[in-house]
Amino acid sequence: YERIAPPADPLGKSRHSLTYGPSLRVRNSSASEKSREGVFLGYRLDSSGTPIFLQTIGHWKIEEKLESLEDGRLKRTWWLSSDAETQESNILELNVVPQGKYQRPEPNTIVENSGLKIVLSGIKKPEPTATGWRLPLTKNHRQIEVQYQW
């Protein structure tokens, strides 16, 4: 295991901006409550040595993993869990792109003008926002996945 990664050759010359600020926010379904941002708790390594980032947002425990796929896509997976006995109705705000011009050919897909395609899976009816999606969050939601394809 080497902590410092060797230099990598870029896959292209175009630049893509991802999000500004936190990727995830949780808010209570009541409009009066402000969004809660996460508290970073560190990371752990999976069996292949890939880091899984750990954070909490309110009573939610969140793990996040980024993986490069063989076909050049980037897969970002979040696992969510909660030990809270009372489950208030929460909304998860998932921010995957900066505000800008893009198309939504399907409810779970964003295509930027640069050609970057972002696909959400794990949620049946995502609500679009200016930077991604707003998702109802219940104790049954365990995994959310976003894939970036250039």
mmCIF file of C-alpha atoms in Angstrom:
data_model
loop_
_atom_site.group_PDB
_atom_site.id
_atom_site.type_symbol
_atom_site.label_atom_id
_atom_site.label_comp_id
_atom_site.label_asym_id
_atom_site.label_seq_id
_atom_site.Cartn_x
_atom_site.Cartn_y
_atom_site.Cartn_z
ATOM 1 C CA TYR A 1 0.000 0.000 0.000
ATOM 2 C CA GLU A 2 1.402 3.391 -0.997
ATOM 3 C CA ARG A 3 -0.222 6.488 0.462
ATOM 4 C CA ILE A 4 0.934 8.798 -2.340
ATOM 5 C CA ALA A 5 -0.583 7.919 -5.704
ATOM 6 C CA PRO A 6 1.727 7.899 -8.726
ATOM 7 C CA PRO A 7 1.130 10.550 -11.401
ATOM 8 C CA ALA A 8 -1.688 9.615 -13.766
ATOM 9 C CA ASP A 9 -2.058 10.373 -17.446
ATOM 10 C CA PRO A 10 -5.197 12.438 -18.112
ATOM 11 C CA LEU A 11 -7.915 10.728 -20.157
ATOM 12 C CA GLY A 12 -8.656 13.909 -22.115
ATOM 13 C CA LYS A 13 -8.208 17.669 -22.229
ATOM 14 C CA SER A 14 -11.725 18.824 -21.343
ATOM 15 C CA ARG A 15 -12.437 19.943 -17.783
ATOM 16 C CA HIS A 16 -15.633 19.170 -15.888
ATOM 17 C CA SER A 17 -16.811 20.925 -12.769
ATOM 18 C CA LEU A 18 -18.571 18.716 -10.302
ATOM 19 C CA THR A 19 -20.350 20.210 -7.316
ATOM 20 C CA TYR A 20 -19.564 23.151 -5.099
ATOM 21 C CA GLY A 21 -20.067 22.495 -1.428
ATOM 22 C CA PRO A 22 -21.462 19.294 0.058
ATOM 23 C CA SER A 23 -22.827 16.577 -2.220
ATOM 24 C CA LEU A 24 -25.421 15.515 0.338
ATOM 25 C CA ARG A 25 -27.701 17.464 2.624
ATOM 26 C CA VAL A 26 -30.578 16.176 4.709
ATOM 27 C CA ARG A 27 -33.498 18.300 5.771
ATOM 28 C CA ASN A 28 -36.699 17.633 7.630
ATOM 29 C CA SER A 29 -39.780 17.642 5.439
ATOM 30 C CA SER A 30 -41.010 20.766 7.219
ATOM 31 C CA ALA A 31 -39.950 23.772 5.157
ATOM 32 C CA SER A 32 -38.952 25.726 8.265
ATOM 33 C CA GLU A 33 -35.934 23.555 9.071
ATOM 34 C CA LYS A 34 -32.638 24.378 7.388
ATOM 35 C CA SER A 35 -30.620 21.753 5.565
ATOM 36 C CA ARG A 36 -28.143 19.829 7.659
ATOM 37 C CA GLU A 37 -24.683 19.207 6.298
ATOM 38 C CA GLY A 38 -22.520 16.253 7.160
ATOM 39 C CA VAL A 39 -19.819 15.756 9.743
ATOM 40 C CA PHE A 40 -16.802 13.942 8.297
ATOM 41 C CA LEU A 41 -15.723 10.992 10.444
ATOM 42 C CA GLY A 42 -12.747 9.734 8.428
ATOM 43 C CA TYR A 43 -12.522 6.712 6.178
ATOM 44 C CA ARG A 44 -11.952 2.967 6.141
ATOM 45 C CA LEU A 45 -10.491 0.796 3.401
ATOM 46 C CA ASP A 46 -12.484 -1.958 1.711
ATOM 47 C CA SER A 47 -10.939 -5.345 0.824
ATOM 48 C CA SER A 48 -9.395 -3.923 -2.380
ATOM 49 C CA GLY A 49 -7.877 -0.909 -0.602
ATOM 50 C CA THR A 50 -10.431 1.613 -1.869
ATOM 51 C CA PRO A 51 -11.361 4.248 0.727
ATOM 52 C CA ILE A 52 -14.941 4.464 1.938
ATOM 53 C CA PHE A 53 -15.609 7.906 3.395
ATOM 54 C CA LEU A 54 -17.670 8.067 6.595
ATOM 55 C CA GLN A 55 -19.951 10.887 7.716
ATOM 56 C CA THR A 56 -23.093 11.608 9.679
ATOM 57 C CA ILE A 57 -25.924 13.978 8.859
ATOM 58 C CA GLY A 58 -28.362 14.263 11.735
ATOM 59 C CA HIS A 59 -29.176 10.695 12.795
ATOM 60 C CA TRP A 60 -28.116 9.283 9.396
ATOM 61 C CA LYS A 61 -24.844 7.390 9.004
ATOM 62 C CA ILE A 62 -23.503 7.698 5.467
ATOM 63 C CA GLU A 63 -20.709 5.840 3.714
ATOM 64 C CA GLU A 64 -19.460 6.983 0.293
ATOM 65 C CA LYS A 65 -17.265 5.155 -2.195
ATOM 66 C CA LEU A 66 -15.871 6.374 -5.527
ATOM 67 C CA GLU A 67 -14.735 3.805 -8.079
ATOM 68 C CA SER A 68 -13.436 4.044 -11.617
ATOM 69 C CA LEU A 69 -14.985 1.456 -13.927
ATOM 70 C CA GLU A 70 -13.190 -0.301 -16.767
ATOM 71 C CA ASP A 71 -15.156 1.558 -19.444
ATOM 72 C CA GLY A 72 -14.028 4.965 -18.104
ATOM 73 C CA ARG A 73 -17.112 5.789 -16.024
ATOM 74 C CA LEU A 74 -16.897 6.951 -12.428
ATOM 75 C CA LYS A 75 -19.273 5.268 -9.984
ATOM 76 C CA ARG A 76 -20.191 7.011 -6.753
ATOM 77 C CA THR A 77 -22.152 4.989 -4.195
ATOM 78 C CA TRP A 78 -23.693 6.080 -0.902
ATOM 79 C CA TRP A 79 -24.951 3.692 1.766
ATOM 80 C CA LEU A 80 -27.337 5.172 4.326
ATOM 81 C CA SER A 81 -28.463 3.842 7.684
ATOM 82 C CA SER A 82 -30.128 5.164 10.794
ATOM 83 C CA ASP A 83 -30.495 3.814 14.303
ATOM 84 C CA ALA A 84 -33.096 6.411 15.269
ATOM 85 C CA GLU A 85 -36.197 4.857 16.802
ATOM 86 C CA THR A 86 -38.508 7.550 15.495
ATOM 87 C CA GLN A 87 -38.159 8.147 11.796
ATOM 88 C CA GLU A 88 -39.025 11.696 10.919
ATOM 89 C CA SER A 89 -39.689 12.350 7.273
ATOM 90 C CA ASN A 90 -36.436 13.543 5.720
ATOM 91 C CA ILE A 91 -35.488 14.838 2.302
ATOM 92 C CA LEU A 92 -32.049 14.079 0.869
ATOM 93 C CA GLU A 93 -30.635 16.780 -1.386
ATOM 94 C CA LEU A 94 -28.145 15.180 -3.781
ATOM 95 C CA ASN A 95 -25.971 17.752 -5.548
ATOM 96 C CA VAL A 96 -24.053 16.344 -8.528
ATOM 97 C CA VAL A 97 -23.551 19.307 -10.897
ATOM 98 C CA PRO A 98 -22.964 23.034 -10.491
ATOM 99 C CA GLN A 99 -25.858 25.245 -11.562
ATOM 100 C CA GLY A 100 -25.667 25.657 -15.290
ATOM 101 C CA LYS A 101 -27.025 24.538 -18.613
ATOM 102 C CA TYR A 102 -27.810 20.876 -19.035
ATOM 103 C CA GLN A 103 -30.567 18.615 -20.294
ATOM 104 C CA ARG A 104 -32.645 16.007 -18.479
ATOM 105 C CA PRO A 105 -33.548 13.384 -21.102
ATOM 106 C CA GLU A 106 -34.995 11.183 -18.327
ATOM 107 C CA PRO A 107 -35.931 11.978 -14.699
ATOM 108 C CA ASN A 108 -32.832 10.165 -13.406
ATOM 109 C CA THR A 109 -30.366 11.498 -16.021
ATOM 110 C CA ILE A 110 -28.495 14.785 -16.452
ATOM 111 C CA VAL A 111 -26.439 15.565 -19.560
ATOM 112 C CA GLU A 112 -24.175 18.622 -19.427
ATOM 113 C CA ASN A 113 -23.411 20.621 -22.560
ATOM 114 C CA SER A 114 -19.825 19.332 -22.328
ATOM 115 C CA GLY A 115 -21.143 15.787 -22.851
ATOM 116 C CA LEU A 116 -20.849 14.581 -19.269
ATOM 117 C CA LYS A 117 -23.751 12.210 -18.541
ATOM 118 C CA ILE A 118 -24.825 11.626 -14.920
ATOM 119 C CA VAL A 119 -27.230 8.788 -14.126
ATOM 120 C CA LEU A 120 -28.904 8.219 -10.739
ATOM 121 C CA SER A 121 -30.024 4.741 -9.712
ATOM 122 C CA GLY A 122 -31.554 3.338 -6.559
ATOM 123 C CA ILE A 123 -34.430 5.849 -6.418
ATOM 124 C CA LYS A 124 -37.703 5.447 -8.328
ATOM 125 C CA LYS A 125 -39.032 9.023 -8.543
ATOM 126 C CA PRO A 126 -36.314 11.622 -8.043
ATOM 127 C CA GLU A 127 -37.421 15.261 -7.901
ATOM 128 C CA PRO A 128 -35.166 17.488 -10.052
ATOM 129 C CA THR A 129 -33.347 20.474 -8.533
ATOM 130 C CA ALA A 130 -30.978 23.042 -10.056
ATOM 131 C CA THR A 131 -27.927 20.963 -9.047
ATOM 132 C CA GLY A 132 -29.214 17.386 -8.939
ATOM 133 C CA TRP A 133 -32.134 15.730 -7.194
ATOM 134 C CA ARG A 134 -34.265 15.915 -4.064
ATOM 135 C CA LEU A 135 -35.093 12.442 -2.766
ATOM 136 C CA PRO A 136 -37.522 11.300 -0.077
ATOM 137 C CA LEU A 137 -35.454 9.546 2.561
ATOM 138 C CA THR A 138 -36.900 6.760 4.669
ATOM 139 C CA LYS A 139 -35.313 4.016 6.727
ATOM 140 C CA ASN A 140 -35.808 1.678 3.732
ATOM 141 C CA HIS A 141 -33.399 3.622 1.508
ATOM 142 C CA ARG A 142 -30.109 1.829 1.828
ATOM 143 C CA GLN A 143 -28.124 2.592 -1.328
ATOM 144 C CA ILE A 144 -27.934 5.388 -3.885
ATOM 145 C CA GLU A 145 -25.651 5.267 -6.893
ATOM 146 C CA VAL A 146 -24.589 7.913 -9.414
ATOM 147 C CA GLN A 147 -22.488 7.161 -12.479
ATOM 148 C CA TYR A 148 -20.556 9.792 -14.401
ATOM 149 C CA GLN A 149 -19.815 9.034 -18.061
ATOM 150 C CA TRP A 150 -17.629 11.226 -20.257
#
